[in-house]
Amino acid sequence: MQPAIFAVISLITFGVAFRKYKFVYNNIMLGKKDKIEGDRSQRLKNMLMIALGQKKMFKRPLAAFMHLFIYVAFLFTQIELVEIFVDGLTGSHRFFSHSLGIVYTILISFIEILSLGALIATFVFLARRNLLKLPRFVKPEMDGWPKLDGNLILFAEFFLVVFIFMMNSADMHENPDLGFLISGQLAPLWGDTISSDTLHIAERIGWWGHILVVFAFLNYLPYSKHLHIMLAFPNTYYARLTPKGEMKNMPDIQKEVASMFDPNAAFEEPDPNEPMPKFGVADVFDMQWTDILAAYTCTECGRCTSVCPANLTGKKLSPRKIMMDVRDRADEIGKNIAANKTELIADDKKESTSVLTAENYDDKKSLFDYISTEELRACTTCNACMEACPIMISPVDIILDLRRNQILEQSDSPEEWNNMFNTIENNGAPWAFSPDDRDKWIEEANA
């Protein structure tokens, strides 16, 4: 019966998971197409060094080594997981043990060492979050689900390791020749009086327990910040390669500035029948899809917020919250579209369609319902957040796009900024002096 039961559970698991991962993909694609530029080899290098190699994690060595144990254990445990799948579908037991011989023993022993390291790291991370309560883990945006999410995944890691050792040690008690390094030390704990049937039941509990936690984890990932396990790779590949702090230009604004400095500057006049260009970002539909990808990749580790000068001086801005807000907004829109809530179809399109899509979506809300003006104006664009992020996310790019929309489309900017904008427009600089007046010091210096 086991192969049939295992096959049915596997099919259900992958079917449900596929729907949720497709939901996340559709949400990411709510954004605009982004022109991917730059050296492909550099992008591959970023992916290998930063996503796979964890390079940026080691700016904080203790957390990096603890995370490395869990990460490497996760990678190598997939080898044992392959055997579990083969055994589950064929009804065999330790399918590869006979063909691989001593190599199998060494491989499983190595996985056990990594699993023990991961178990220790799990306790360390639970303590950091719940006992030590590191400041970056107790910010307001971490209340509720984000805090629970971080703990749930650590508890899942604990049970994964416990079930592995339960399965292997029960096997070792019956078959000492397997020779597993750590399970060999745990096997005597079962005692000499335990029956073979009880050991078999214990081994099966460990086997089924491990694979069921894996299945649950697979379906849980799309709801969790731990989706970065998968998305860190595309995110680091598609991350911008331009220097930190370099702002993206807006061609329409560039043309206006060029005509300001040179009235004879030639550029194509816009077609009067074309819709007005949109400046900046008001909602996820205006964003590049790579920015939404970054929001879903965010690990919520809080390294960005912990180095943000605005946050450190008591201001409301938290770069981590910006990314979480973008993801939450994309989730909200995605759920409404998936449910085909026709009442959210834009008024001017209701007569022509009965299907809610990204093109006709209008719930009278935007990202500004999630992110306040106070947060946006607090950003100094120092890029400390991007420097700190272990997977190359840049909250600054999103903040700048939102501020551009506020200023250029909503005319919402402080009076001090408006004065500066006017002097730049009139004098070509933020100072209230004409270029001739500014240059007088040179004449005086040469006199």
CSV table of C-alpha atoms in Angstrom, one decimal:
chain,number,residue,atom,x,y,z
A,1,MET,CA,0.0,0.0,0.0
A,2,GLN,CA,2.9,2.4,0.7
A,3,PRO,CA,3.8,3.2,-3.0
A,4,ALA,CA,0.1,3.9,-3.8
A,5,ILE,CA,-0.4,6.2,-0.7
A,6,PHE,CA,3.0,7.9,-1.3
A,7,ALA,CA,2.1,8.5,-5.0
A,8,VAL,CA,-1.3,10.0,-4.1
A,9,ILE,CA,0.1,12.3,-1.4
A,10,SER,CA,2.9,13.4,-3.8
A,11,LEU,CA,0.5,14.2,-6.6
A,12,ILE,CA,-1.7,16.2,-4.3
A,13,THR,CA,1.3,18.1,-2.8
A,14,PHE,CA,2.8,19.1,-6.1
A,15,GLY,CA,-0.6,20.0,-7.6
A,16,VAL,CA,-1.5,22.3,-4.7
A,17,ALA,CA,2.1,23.8,-4.7
A,18,PHE,CA,2.0,24.4,-8.4
A,19,ARG,CA,-1.1,26.6,-8.1
A,20,LYS,CA,0.4,28.7,-5.3
A,21,TYR,CA,3.8,29.2,-7.1
A,22,LYS,CA,1.9,30.2,-10.2
A,23,PHE,CA,0.0,32.7,-8.1
A,24,VAL,CA,3.3,34.2,-7.0
A,25,TYR,CA,4.6,34.2,-10.6
A,26,ASN,CA,1.4,36.0,-11.8
A,27,ASN,CA,1.8,38.6,-9.1
A,28,ILE,CA,5.4,39.3,-10.0
A,29,MET,CA,4.3,39.7,-13.6
A,30,LEU,CA,1.9,42.4,-12.6
A,31,GLY,CA,4.8,44.8,-13.1
A,32,LYS,CA,6.1,46.2,-16.4
A,33,LYS,CA,8.6,44.5,-18.6
A,34,ASP,CA,12.1,45.5,-17.6
A,35,LYS,CA,15.0,45.8,-20.1
A,36,ILE,CA,17.7,43.6,-18.7
A,37,GLU,CA,21.0,45.2,-19.5
A,38,GLY,CA,24.6,44.6,-18.5
A,39,ASP,CA,27.2,41.9,-18.7
A,40,ARG,CA,25.7,38.4,-18.5
A,41,SER,CA,28.9,37.0,-17.0
A,42,GLN,CA,28.7,39.5,-14.2
A,43,ARG,CA,25.1,38.5,-13.5
A,44,LEU,CA,26.0,34.8,-13.4
A,45,LYS,CA,28.9,35.7,-11.0
A,46,ASN,CA,26.5,37.6,-8.7
A,47,MET,CA,24.2,34.6,-8.7
A,48,LEU,CA,26.9,32.1,-7.9
A,49,MET,CA,28.8,34.2,-5.4
A,50,ILE,CA,25.9,35.9,-3.6
A,51,ALA,CA,22.9,33.6,-3.9
A,52,LEU,CA,24.7,30.3,-3.9
A,53,GLY,CA,28.0,31.3,-2.1
A,54,GLN,CA,26.3,33.5,0.6
A,55,LYS,CA,29.2,36.1,0.1
A,56,LYS,CA,27.4,39.1,1.6
A,57,MET,CA,26.2,37.2,4.6
A,58,PHE,CA,29.7,37.0,6.1
A,59,LYS,CA,29.7,40.7,6.9
A,60,ARG,CA,28.2,39.4,10.1
A,61,PRO,CA,30.2,36.2,10.7
A,62,LEU,CA,28.3,34.5,13.6
A,63,ALA,CA,24.9,34.7,11.9
A,64,ALA,CA,26.6,33.8,8.6
A,65,PHE,CA,28.1,30.5,9.9
A,66,MET,CA,24.9,29.5,11.6
A,67,HIS,CA,23.0,30.2,8.4
A,68,LEU,CA,25.6,28.4,6.4
A,69,PHE,CA,25.0,25.2,8.4
A,70,ILE,CA,21.3,25.3,7.8
A,71,TYR,CA,21.8,26.2,4.1
A,72,VAL,CA,24.4,23.5,3.3
A,73,ALA,CA,22.4,20.9,5.3
A,74,PHE,CA,19.4,21.8,3.3
A,75,LEU,CA,21.3,21.3,0.0
A,76,PHE,CA,22.8,18.0,0.9
A,77,THR,CA,19.7,16.6,2.5
A,78,GLN,CA,18.1,16.7,-0.9
A,79,ILE,CA,20.4,13.7,-1.8
A,80,GLU,CA,18.8,11.7,1.0
A,81,LEU,CA,15.4,13.0,-0.1
A,82,VAL,CA,15.9,11.5,-3.6
A,83,GLU,CA,16.3,8.1,-1.9
A,84,ILE,CA,13.2,8.7,0.1
A,85,PHE,CA,11.3,9.4,-3.1
A,86,VAL,CA,12.6,6.3,-4.7
A,87,ASP,CA,11.8,4.1,-1.7
A,88,GLY,CA,8.4,5.7,-1.4
A,89,LEU,CA,7.4,5.0,-5.1
A,90,THR,CA,9.0,1.5,-5.3
A,91,GLY,CA,8.4,0.2,-1.8
A,92,SER,CA,12.1,-0.5,-1.4
A,93,HIS,CA,14.2,0.3,1.7
A,94,ARG,CA,17.5,2.4,1.4
A,95,PHE,CA,17.6,1.8,-2.4
A,96,PHE,CA,21.1,3.1,-2.9
A,97,SER,CA,22.8,1.5,0.1
A,98,HIS,CA,23.8,-1.8,-1.6
A,99,SER,CA,25.0,-0.2,-4.8
A,100,LEU,CA,27.0,2.6,-3.3
A,101,GLY,CA,28.5,0.6,-0.3
A,102,ILE,CA,31.0,2.6,1.8
A,103,VAL,CA,30.3,5.8,-0.3
A,104,TYR,CA,26.7,5.6,0.9
A,105,THR,CA,27.8,5.4,4.6
A,106,ILE,CA,30.2,8.3,4.2
A,107,LEU,CA,27.5,10.4,2.4
A,108,ILE,CA,24.8,9.8,5.0
A,109,SER,CA,27.3,10.4,7.8
A,110,PHE,CA,28.2,13.7,6.2
A,111,ILE,CA,24.6,14.7,6.0
A,112,GLU,CA,24.1,13.8,9.6
A,113,ILE,CA,27.0,16.0,10.6
A,114,LEU,CA,25.5,18.9,8.7
A,115,SER,CA,22.1,18.1,10.2
A,116,LEU,CA,23.5,18.3,13.7
A,117,GLY,CA,25.1,21.7,12.9
A,118,ALA,CA,21.7,22.8,11.5
A,119,LEU,CA,20.0,21.7,14.7
A,120,ILE,CA,22.4,23.8,16.8
A,121,ALA,CA,21.9,26.8,14.4
A,122,THR,CA,18.2,26.4,14.7
A,123,PHE,CA,18.3,26.7,18.5
A,124,VAL,CA,20.7,29.7,18.2
A,125,PHE,CA,18.3,31.5,15.8
A,126,LEU,CA,15.3,30.7,18.0
A,127,ALA,CA,17.1,32.2,20.9
A,128,ARG,CA,18.1,35.3,18.9
A,129,ARG,CA,14.5,35.9,17.9
A,130,ASN,CA,12.7,35.0,21.1
A,131,LEU,CA,15.1,35.3,24.1
A,132,LEU,CA,17.7,37.9,23.1
A,133,LYS,CA,15.2,39.7,20.9
A,134,LEU,CA,17.7,41.4,18.7
A,135,PRO,CA,16.4,44.9,17.8
A,136,ARG,CA,16.0,44.2,14.1
A,137,PHE,CA,13.6,41.3,14.9
A,138,VAL,CA,11.3,43.4,17.1
A,139,LYS,CA,10.5,46.3,14.8
A,140,PRO,CA,6.8,47.2,14.4
A,141,GLU,CA,6.5,45.6,10.9
A,142,MET,CA,7.6,42.3,12.5
A,143,ASP,CA,4.5,42.0,14.7
A,144,GLY,CA,2.0,39.3,14.0
A,145,TRP,CA,2.5,37.0,11.0
A,146,PRO,CA,6.2,37.9,10.2
A,147,LYS,CA,7.3,37.0,13.7
A,148,LEU,CA,5.3,33.7,13.6
A,149,ASP,CA,6.5,32.9,10.1
A,150,GLY,CA,10.2,33.2,11.3
A,151,ASN,CA,9.5,30.8,14.2
A,152,LEU,CA,7.4,28.3,12.3
A,153,ILE,CA,10.2,27.6,9.8
A,154,LEU,CA,12.7,27.1,12.6
A,155,PHE,CA,10.4,24.6,14.3
A,156,ALA,CA,10.0,22.8,10.9
A,157,GLU,CA,13.8,22.6,10.6
A,158,PHE,CA,13.9,21.1,14.1
A,159,PHE,CA,11.4,18.4,13.3
A,160,LEU,CA,13.1,17.7,9.9
A,161,VAL,CA,16.4,16.9,11.8
A,162,VAL,CA,14.7,15.0,14.6
A,163,PHE,CA,12.9,12.7,12.1
A,164,ILE,CA,16.1,12.1,10.2
A,165,PHE,CA,17.9,11.0,13.3
A,166,MET,CA,14.9,8.9,14.4
A,167,MET,CA,14.8,7.1,11.1
A,168,ASN,CA,18.5,6.5,10.9
A,169,SER,CA,19.1,5.5,14.5
A,170,ALA,CA,16.2,3.0,14.5
A,171,ASP,CA,17.7,1.5,11.3
A,172,MET,CA,21.2,1.5,12.9
A,173,HIS,CA,19.9,-0.4,15.9
A,174,GLU,CA,18.7,-3.2,13.7
A,175,ASN,CA,21.5,-2.9,11.1
A,176,PRO,CA,24.8,-1.8,12.7
A,177,ASP,CA,26.6,-2.4,9.5
A,178,LEU,CA,25.1,0.8,8.0
A,179,GLY,CA,27.8,2.6,10.1
A,180,PHE,CA,26.3,6.1,10.2
A,181,LEU,CA,28.4,8.4,12.3
A,182,ILE,CA,25.9,10.2,14.6
A,183,SER,CA,23.0,7.7,14.4
A,184,GLY,CA,25.5,5.0,15.5
A,185,GLN,CA,25.9,6.9,18.7
A,186,LEU,CA,22.1,7.4,19.1
A,187,ALA,CA,21.1,3.8,18.3
A,188,PRO,CA,21.9,2.4,21.8
A,189,LEU,CA,19.4,4.8,23.3
A,190,TRP,CA,16.6,2.6,22.0
A,191,GLY,CA,17.7,0.0,24.6
A,192,ASP,CA,18.3,-3.7,24.3
A,193,THR,CA,14.7,-4.8,25.1
A,194,ILE,CA,12.9,-3.0,22.3
A,195,SER,CA,11.3,-5.3,19.7
A,196,SER,CA,12.0,-5.3,16.0
A,197,ASP,CA,8.4,-4.4,15.3
A,198,THR,CA,8.6,-1.3,17.6
A,199,LEU,CA,11.9,-0.3,15.9
A,200,HIS,CA,10.3,-0.7,12.5
A,201,ILE,CA,7.4,1.5,13.5
A,202,ALA,CA,9.8,4.1,14.9
A,203,GLU,CA,11.8,4.1,11.6
A,204,ARG,CA,8.5,4.5,9.6
A,205,ILE,CA,7.5,7.4,11.8
A,206,GLY,CA,10.8,9.0,11.2
A,207,TRP,CA,10.6,8.3,7.4
A,208,TRP,CA,7.0,9.5,7.0
A,209,GLY,CA,7.5,12.4,9.4
A,210,HIS,CA,10.5,13.7,7.4
A,211,ILE,CA,8.8,13.5,4.0
A,212,LEU,CA,5.5,15.0,5.3
A,213,VAL,CA,7.3,18.0,6.8
A,214,VAL,CA,9.1,18.4,3.4
A,215,PHE,CA,5.8,18.3,1.6
A,216,ALA,CA,4.3,20.8,4.1
A,217,PHE,CA,7.4,23.1,3.7
A,218,LEU,CA,7.0,23.0,-0.1
A,219,ASN,CA,3.4,24.3,0.1
A,220,TYR,CA,4.2,26.7,2.9
A,221,LEU,CA,7.1,28.5,1.1
A,222,PRO,CA,4.9,30.7,-1.1
A,223,TYR,CA,3.3,32.1,2.0
A,224,SER,CA,6.6,32.7,3.7
A,225,LYS,CA,9.6,34.9,3.6
A,226,HIS,CA,11.6,31.7,3.0
A,227,LEU,CA,10.6,31.9,-0.6
A,228,HIS,CA,14.0,33.5,-0.9
A,229,ILE,CA,15.5,30.0,-0.9
A,230,MET,CA,14.3,29.8,-4.6
A,231,LEU,CA,14.0,33.5,-5.6
A,232,ALA,CA,17.4,34.6,-4.4
A,233,PHE,CA,18.9,33.1,-7.6
A,234,PRO,CA,16.9,35.0,-10.1
A,235,ASN,CA,16.9,38.2,-8.0
A,236,THR,CA,20.7,38.3,-7.8
A,237,TYR,CA,20.9,37.6,-11.5
A,238,TYR,CA,18.5,40.4,-12.5
A,239,ALA,CA,19.7,42.9,-9.9
A,240,ARG,CA,20.9,46.2,-11.4
A,241,LEU,CA,24.6,46.4,-12.3
A,242,THR,CA,24.8,50.2,-12.3
A,243,PRO,CA,26.8,51.9,-9.5
A,244,LYS,CA,25.0,52.2,-6.1
A,245,GLY,CA,23.2,55.5,-5.9
A,246,GLU,CA,22.9,56.0,-9.7
A,247,MET,CA,19.3,57.1,-10.4
A,248,LYS,CA,17.3,55.8,-13.3
A,249,ASN,CA,16.7,58.6,-15.8
A,250,MET,CA,13.2,59.5,-17.1
A,251,PRO,CA,13.5,60.2,-20.8
A,252,ASP,CA,10.6,62.7,-20.8
A,253,ILE,CA,12.2,64.7,-18.0
A,254,GLN,CA,15.6,64.6,-19.7
A,255,LYS,CA,14.0,66.1,-22.9
A,256,GLU,CA,12.5,68.9,-20.8
A,257,VAL,CA,15.8,69.7,-19.1
A,258,ALA,CA,17.7,69.6,-22.4
A,259,SER,CA,15.3,72.2,-23.9
A,260,MET,CA,15.7,74.3,-20.7
A,261,PHE,CA,19.5,74.6,-21.3
A,262,ASP,CA,19.2,74.7,-25.0
A,263,PRO,CA,15.9,76.0,-26.5
A,264,ASN,CA,17.1,74.7,-29.9
A,265,ALA,CA,17.7,71.2,-28.7
A,266,ALA,CA,16.0,68.8,-31.2
A,267,PHE,CA,13.8,66.0,-30.0
A,268,GLU,CA,10.6,64.5,-31.3
A,269,GLU,CA,7.4,66.2,-30.2
A,270,PRO,CA,5.0,63.8,-28.5
A,271,ASP,CA,2.0,62.7,-30.3
A,272,PRO,CA,-0.9,64.7,-28.9
A,273,ASN,CA,-3.2,61.7,-29.2
A,274,GLU,CA,-0.9,59.6,-27.1
A,275,PRO,CA,-1.8,59.3,-23.3
A,276,MET,CA,0.3,61.5,-21.0
A,277,PRO,CA,3.4,59.8,-19.7
A,278,LYS,CA,3.3,58.5,-16.2
A,279,PHE,CA,6.0,59.6,-13.8
A,280,GLY,CA,7.3,57.4,-11.1
A,281,VAL,CA,5.3,54.6,-9.3
A,282,ALA,CA,1.9,54.8,-7.7
A,283,ASP,CA,1.1,51.1,-7.6
A,284,VAL,CA,2.7,47.7,-8.5
A,285,PHE,CA,1.4,48.0,-12.1
A,286,ASP,CA,3.8,50.9,-12.6
A,287,MET,CA,6.8,49.0,-11.2
A,288,GLN,CA,9.3,46.9,-13.1
A,289,TRP,CA,8.6,43.2,-12.6
A,290,THR,CA,12.1,42.9,-11.2
A,291,ASP,CA,11.2,45.2,-8.3
A,292,ILE,CA,8.2,43.0,-7.4
A,293,LEU,CA,10.5,40.0,-7.7
A,294,ALA,CA,12.8,41.7,-5.1
A,295,ALA,CA,9.8,42.2,-2.8
A,296,TYR,CA,9.0,38.5,-2.9
A,297,THR,CA,12.6,37.6,-2.4
A,298,CYS,CA,13.0,39.7,0.7
A,299,THR,CA,14.2,37.6,3.6
A,300,GLU,CA,12.9,40.0,6.2
A,301,CYS,CA,16.3,39.7,8.0
A,302,GLY,CA,16.2,43.4,8.8
A,303,ARG,CA,19.9,44.1,8.0
A,304,CYS,CA,18.7,47.0,5.8
A,305,THR,CA,16.7,48.6,8.5
A,306,SER,CA,19.4,48.0,11.1
A,307,VAL,CA,21.9,50.2,9.1
A,308,CYS,CA,19.4,52.8,7.8
A,309,PRO,CA,20.4,56.2,9.2
A,310,ALA,CA,16.8,57.4,9.1
A,311,ASN,CA,15.6,54.5,11.2
A,312,LEU,CA,18.5,54.7,13.6
A,313,THR,CA,17.6,58.3,14.4
A,314,GLY,CA,14.0,57.4,15.2
A,315,LYS,CA,12.3,58.1,11.9
A,316,LYS,CA,9.4,55.9,10.7
A,317,LEU,CA,11.2,54.6,7.6
A,318,SER,CA,12.1,50.9,7.6
A,319,PRO,CA,13.5,49.7,4.2
A,320,ARG,CA,12.4,46.2,5.1
A,321,LYS,CA,8.8,47.4,5.6
A,322,ILE,CA,8.9,49.0,2.1
A,323,MET,CA,9.6,45.6,0.5
A,324,MET,CA,7.0,43.9,2.7
A,325,ASP,CA,4.4,46.5,1.7
A,326,VAL,CA,5.1,46.0,-2.0
A,327,ARG,CA,4.7,42.2,-1.6
A,328,ASP,CA,1.5,42.6,0.5
A,329,ARG,CA,0.0,45.0,-2.1
A,330,ALA,CA,0.8,42.5,-5.0
A,331,ASP,CA,-0.7,39.7,-2.9
A,332,GLU,CA,-3.9,41.8,-2.4
A,333,ILE,CA,-4.2,42.5,-6.1
A,334,GLY,CA,-3.4,38.9,-7.1
A,335,LYS,CA,-6.1,37.5,-4.8
A,336,ASN,CA,-8.7,39.9,-6.1
A,337,ILE,CA,-7.9,39.0,-9.7
A,338,ALA,CA,-7.8,35.3,-9.0
A,339,ALA,CA,-11.3,35.6,-7.3
A,340,ASN,CA,-12.5,37.7,-10.3
A,341,LYS,CA,-14.0,40.4,-8.2
A,342,THR,CA,-15.8,42.2,-11.0
A,343,GLU,CA,-16.8,45.1,-8.8
A,344,LEU,CA,-13.1,46.2,-9.0
A,345,ILE,CA,-13.2,46.6,-12.8
A,346,ALA,CA,-12.5,50.2,-13.7
A,347,ASP,CA,-15.8,52.1,-14.3
A,348,ASP,CA,-15.0,53.0,-17.9
A,349,LYS,CA,-14.4,49.3,-18.8
A,350,LYS,CA,-17.2,47.5,-16.9
A,351,GLU,CA,-19.5,47.5,-20.0
A,352,SER,CA,-16.9,45.8,-22.2
A,353,THR,CA,-15.8,43.0,-20.0
A,354,SER,CA,-16.8,40.8,-17.0
A,355,VAL,CA,-13.3,39.5,-16.3
A,356,LEU,CA,-11.0,41.4,-13.8
A,357,THR,CA,-7.4,41.7,-15.1
A,358,ALA,CA,-4.4,43.8,-14.4
A,359,GLU,CA,-5.3,46.1,-17.3
A,360,ASN,CA,-8.8,47.0,-16.0
A,361,TYR,CA,-8.1,46.7,-12.2
A,362,ASP,CA,-9.2,49.7,-10.1
A,363,ASP,CA,-9.8,49.3,-6.3
A,364,LYS,CA,-9.3,53.0,-5.6
A,365,LYS,CA,-6.1,52.1,-3.7
A,366,SER,CA,-2.4,52.3,-4.3
A,367,LEU,CA,0.9,51.7,-2.7
A,368,PHE,CA,0.5,55.0,-0.9
A,369,ASP,CA,-2.2,53.3,1.2
A,370,TYR,CA,0.6,51.1,2.5
A,371,ILE,CA,3.6,53.4,2.6
A,372,SER,CA,3.3,56.8,4.2
A,373,THR,CA,4.7,60.1,3.0
A,374,GLU,CA,6.6,60.4,6.2
A,375,GLU,CA,8.5,57.1,5.4
A,376,LEU,CA,9.3,58.2,1.8
A,377,ARG,CA,10.6,61.6,2.8
A,378,ALA,CA,12.9,60.2,5.5
A,379,CYS,CA,15.1,58.3,3.0
A,380,THR,CA,18.5,60.0,2.5
A,381,THR,CA,19.2,57.7,-0.6
A,382,CYS,CA,22.5,56.7,1.0
A,383,ASN,CA,22.1,53.1,-0.2
A,384,ALA,CA,23.2,51.6,3.1
A,385,CYS,CA,20.2,49.3,2.8
A,386,MET,CA,21.3,47.9,-0.5
A,387,GLU,CA,24.9,47.5,0.7
A,388,ALA,CA,23.6,45.5,3.7
A,389,CYS,CA,21.2,43.3,1.9
A,390,PRO,CA,22.6,39.8,1.5
A,391,ILE,CA,20.7,39.2,-1.8
A,392,MET,CA,21.1,42.6,-3.6
A,393,ILE,CA,17.7,44.1,-3.0
A,394,SER,CA,17.4,47.9,-3.4
A,395,PRO,CA,14.5,49.5,-1.5
A,396,VAL,CA,15.9,52.9,-2.5
A,397,ASP,CA,14.9,52.4,-6.2
A,398,ILE,CA,11.3,51.8,-5.1
A,399,ILE,CA,11.3,54.8,-2.7
A,400,LEU,CA,12.7,57.1,-5.4
A,401,ASP,CA,10.0,56.0,-7.9
A,402,LEU,CA,7.3,56.6,-5.3
A,403,ARG,CA,8.6,60.0,-4.5
A,404,ARG,CA,8.8,60.9,-8.1
A,405,ASN,CA,5.1,60.1,-8.5
A,406,GLN,CA,4.3,62.2,-5.4
A,407,ILE,CA,6.2,65.2,-6.7
A,408,LEU,CA,5.6,65.1,-10.5
A,409,GLU,CA,2.0,63.7,-10.6
A,410,GLN,CA,0.5,64.6,-7.2
A,411,SER,CA,2.4,67.9,-6.7
A,412,ASP,CA,3.0,66.7,-3.2
A,413,SER,CA,6.3,68.0,-1.8
A,414,PRO,CA,7.3,70.1,1.2
A,415,GLU,CA,7.6,73.9,0.6
A,416,GLU,CA,11.3,73.7,1.2
A,417,TRP,CA,11.6,71.3,-1.7
A,418,ASN,CA,9.5,73.4,-3.9
A,419,ASN,CA,11.8,76.4,-3.3
A,420,MET,CA,14.7,74.3,-4.3
A,421,PHE,CA,13.0,73.0,-7.4
A,422,ASN,CA,12.2,76.6,-8.5
A,423,THR,CA,15.7,77.8,-8.0
A,424,ILE,CA,17.1,74.8,-10.0
A,425,GLU,CA,14.6,75.6,-12.8
A,426,ASN,CA,15.5,79.3,-12.8
A,427,ASN,CA,19.2,79.3,-11.9
A,428,GLY,CA,20.3,75.8,-12.8
A,429,ALA,CA,21.4,75.2,-9.2
A,430,PRO,CA,19.7,74.9,-5.8
A,431,TRP,CA,21.0,78.3,-4.6
A,432,ALA,CA,19.0,81.4,-5.1
A,433,PHE,CA,21.8,83.2,-7.0
A,434,SER,CA,22.1,83.6,-10.8
A,435,PRO,CA,25.1,81.9,-12.4
A,436,ASP,CA,26.7,85.3,-12.9
A,437,ASP,CA,26.4,86.1,-9.2
A,438,ARG,CA,27.9,82.7,-8.3
A,439,ASP,CA,30.9,83.3,-10.5
A,440,LYS,CA,31.8,86.7,-9.1
A,441,TRP,CA,34.1,85.2,-6.5
A,442,ILE,CA,36.4,84.1,-9.3
A,443,GLU,CA,36.7,87.7,-10.6
A,444,GLU,CA,37.4,88.8,-7.0
A,445,ALA,CA,40.0,86.1,-6.5
A,446,ASN,CA,41.8,87.1,-9.7
A,447,ALA,CA,41.7,90.8,-9.0
